[in-house]
Amino acid sequence: MENLVTIVEVGAYSERQYQKQDGTTEYFKSRGVVMKRGGDVIYGEMTGELASKNRDTQYYQNQPYIVKGFWKHRTWGDNNDRHENAFYITDLQTL
């Protein structure tokens, strides 16, 4: 997905330690962004190396940006009765 958005808010870069199934330690890297597209407000997240690479990037509110990313769906619950959509940012550039 590619859309023209404006930035509402940008979260701080975060690293969270976790243990992989093989016992090694890894870090989940992320940086969240709240964007506005027309009347819609969307939360998206940069993860991994993209988040790390953009840890200090300044994004300006009310400036136009082109965001690229993908939606991911998951279900959970005892009967898989809960649903969630998440937007993962793969690129965020000024217009």
Backbone as numpy.savetxt, mean C-alpha at the origin, in Angstrom:
# Nx Ny Nz CAx CAy CAz Cx Cy Cz
-4.03 -1.95 -12.34 -4.87 -0.79 -12.34 -3.98 0.44 -12.34
-4.35 1.43 -13.08 -3.65 2.70 -13.11 -4.68 3.81 -13.01
-4.45 4.78 -12.10 -5.41 5.87 -11.90 -4.71 7.16 -11.54
-5.39 8.25 -11.86 -4.96 9.58 -11.44 -5.54 9.83 -10.05
-4.69 10.17 -9.09 -5.13 10.37 -7.71 -4.47 11.63 -7.13
-5.01 12.09 -6.02 -4.32 13.08 -5.20 -4.03 12.43 -3.85
-2.97 12.86 -3.22 -2.57 12.29 -1.94 -3.33 13.00 -0.82
-3.92 12.23 0.06 -4.59 12.77 1.24 -3.64 12.69 2.43
-2.97 11.55 2.58 -2.08 11.33 3.71 -1.09 10.22 3.37
0.13 10.33 3.88 1.14 9.29 3.68 1.64 8.85 5.04
1.63 7.55 5.26 2.10 7.02 6.53 3.61 6.88 6.56
4.12 6.65 7.74 5.56 6.47 7.92 5.97 5.08 7.43
7.21 4.97 7.05 7.78 3.68 6.67 7.84 2.79 7.90
7.54 1.52 7.70 7.50 0.59 8.83 8.17 -0.72 8.45
8.90 -1.29 9.39 9.45 -2.64 9.25 8.99 -3.45 10.45
8.38 -4.61 10.17 7.93 -5.50 11.24 8.62 -6.84 11.09
9.25 -7.27 12.15 9.98 -8.53 12.12 9.02 -9.70 12.25
9.30 -10.77 11.49 8.52 -12.01 11.61 9.43 -13.19 11.35
8.98 -14.35 11.71 9.76 -15.56 11.52 9.13 -16.40 10.41
9.94 -16.74 9.42 9.47 -17.57 8.32 9.28 -19.01 8.79
8.60 -19.80 7.99 8.34 -21.20 8.36 9.63 -22.00 8.53
10.70 -21.59 7.84 11.97 -22.32 7.99 12.79 -21.84 9.19
12.22 -20.91 9.98 12.87 -20.44 11.20 13.73 -19.20 11.03
13.94 -18.74 9.79 14.74 -17.54 9.59 13.91 -16.29 9.86
14.60 -15.23 10.21 13.95 -13.96 10.51 13.90 -13.10 9.26
12.76 -12.49 9.01 12.57 -11.57 7.89 11.90 -10.30 8.41
11.83 -9.29 7.55 11.15 -8.05 7.88 10.11 -7.75 6.83
8.88 -7.44 7.28 7.82 -7.00 6.39 7.93 -5.48 6.33
8.20 -4.94 5.14 8.41 -3.50 4.95 7.16 -2.92 4.29
6.68 -1.79 4.80 5.48 -1.20 4.21 5.42 0.30 4.44
4.63 0.95 3.59 4.32 2.37 3.73 2.94 2.59 3.14
2.02 3.07 3.95 0.64 3.26 3.52 0.39 4.64 2.96
-0.57 4.72 2.03 -0.92 5.99 1.39 -2.44 6.07 1.27
-3.01 7.17 1.73 -4.44 7.45 1.54 -4.54 8.38 0.35
-5.33 7.97 -0.65 -5.45 8.72 -1.90 -6.91 9.01 -2.19
-7.12 10.04 -2.97 -8.48 10.39 -3.40 -8.54 10.29 -4.92
-9.59 9.61 -5.40 -9.84 9.47 -6.83 -11.28 9.88 -7.05
-11.47 11.08 -7.57 -12.83 11.60 -7.69 -13.41 11.73 -6.30
-14.56 11.11 -6.06 -15.18 11.14 -4.74 -14.77 9.99 -3.84
-13.96 9.06 -4.37 -13.55 7.89 -3.60 -12.25 8.15 -2.85
-12.17 7.65 -1.64 -10.94 7.68 -0.86 -10.46 6.24 -0.74
-9.20 6.01 -1.11 -8.63 4.66 -1.18 -7.37 4.60 -0.34
-7.22 3.50 0.40 -5.98 3.25 1.11 -5.20 2.21 0.31
-3.95 2.51 0.03 -3.08 1.57 -0.66 -1.79 1.43 0.11
-1.08 0.36 -0.16 0.14 0.10 0.60 1.26 -0.31 -0.33
2.43 0.33 -0.16 3.66 -0.12 -0.79 4.26 -1.15 0.14
4.78 -2.23 -0.43 5.40 -3.26 0.41 6.76 -3.63 -0.16
7.55 -4.32 0.64 8.83 -4.85 0.20 9.82 -3.78 -0.21
10.54 -4.06 -1.30 11.60 -3.16 -1.75 11.06 -1.81 -2.22
9.85 -1.78 -2.77 9.26 -0.49 -3.18 9.08 0.41 -1.97
8.59 -0.14 -0.87 8.43 0.64 0.36 9.78 1.10 0.88
10.74 0.20 0.88 12.08 0.52 1.36 12.73 1.62 0.51
12.59 1.50 -0.79 13.15 2.48 -1.73 12.52 3.87 -1.54
11.23 3.89 -1.16 10.51 5.16 -1.02 10.31 5.55 0.44
11.13 5.04 1.33 10.98 5.32 2.76 11.08 6.80 3.08
11.90 7.54 2.33 12.10 8.97 2.60 11.52 9.87 1.52
10.82 9.29 0.54 10.24 10.08 -0.54 9.16 10.99 0.02
9.20 12.26 -0.39 8.18 13.22 0.01 7.04 13.19 -1.01
5.85 12.93 -0.53 4.65 13.01 -1.36 3.83 14.17 -0.84
3.31 14.98 -1.74 2.64 16.22 -1.36 1.13 16.10 -1.49
0.43 16.61 -0.47 -1.03 16.57 -0.48 -1.58 17.44 -1.59
-2.70 17.00 -2.13 -3.44 17.71 -3.17 -2.67 17.89 -4.47
-1.59 17.15 -4.66 -0.86 17.14 -5.92 -1.32 15.92 -6.72
-1.40 16.02 -8.05 -1.80 14.86 -8.84 -0.66 13.84 -8.98
-1.00 12.58 -8.84 -0.06 11.47 -9.00 -0.72 10.39 -9.85
0.11 9.61 -10.50 -0.35 8.40 -11.18 0.02 7.23 -10.28
-0.98 6.46 -9.86 -0.73 5.28 -9.03 -1.00 4.04 -9.87
-0.11 3.06 -9.73 -0.31 1.76 -10.37 -0.30 0.72 -9.25
-1.14 -0.28 -9.40 -1.19 -1.32 -8.39 -2.20 -2.39 -8.74
-2.45 -3.24 -7.76 -3.39 -4.34 -7.98 -4.20 -4.57 -6.71
-5.40 -5.09 -6.91 -6.30 -5.44 -5.81 -6.08 -6.91 -5.45
-6.16 -7.20 -4.18 -6.06 -8.58 -3.71 -7.23 -8.84 -2.78
-7.86 -9.99 -2.94 -9.02 -10.35 -2.15 -8.65 -11.52 -1.24
-9.19 -11.51 -0.03 -9.03 -12.67 0.84 -10.32 -12.90 1.60
-10.56 -14.16 1.94 -11.70 -14.52 2.78 -11.16 -15.19 4.04
-11.89 -15.03 5.13 -11.50 -15.68 6.36 -12.73 -15.83 7.24
-12.56 -16.46 8.36 -13.67 -16.71 9.27 -13.96 -18.20 9.33
-14.76 -18.58 10.29 -15.07 -20.00 10.47 -15.69 -20.63 9.23
-16.53 -19.88 8.54 -17.18 -20.38 7.33 -16.76 -19.58 6.09
-15.57 -18.97 6.16 -15.11 -18.09 5.08 -16.17 -17.03 4.77
-16.75 -16.50 5.82 -17.85 -15.55 5.67 -17.40 -14.09 5.73
-16.11 -13.87 5.89 -15.59 -12.50 5.92 -14.75 -12.26 4.68
-14.82 -11.04 4.15 -14.10 -10.69 2.93 -13.35 -9.39 3.12
-12.22 -9.27 2.43 -11.44 -8.03 2.48 -10.79 -7.82 1.12
-10.79 -6.58 0.67 -10.04 -6.19 -0.52 -8.91 -5.28 -0.08
-7.73 -5.49 -0.61 -6.57 -4.65 -0.29 -5.95 -4.18 -1.59
-5.47 -2.93 -1.61 -4.82 -2.38 -2.79 -3.33 -2.26 -2.52
-2.53 -2.91 -3.37 -1.08 -2.89 -3.24 -0.49 -2.01 -4.34
0.25 -1.00 -3.94 0.85 -0.05 -4.87 2.12 -0.64 -5.47
2.23 -0.59 -6.80 3.46 -1.03 -7.47 4.26 0.14 -8.02
3.63 1.32 -8.16 4.33 2.52 -8.62 3.49 3.74 -8.27
4.16 4.82 -7.88 3.48 6.07 -7.54 4.37 7.21 -8.02
3.93 7.91 -9.07 4.73 8.95 -9.71 3.95 10.25 -9.84
4.68 11.37 -9.79 4.03 12.67 -10.01 3.58 12.75 -11.45
2.56 13.54 -11.67 2.01 13.71 -13.02 2.86 14.67 -13.81
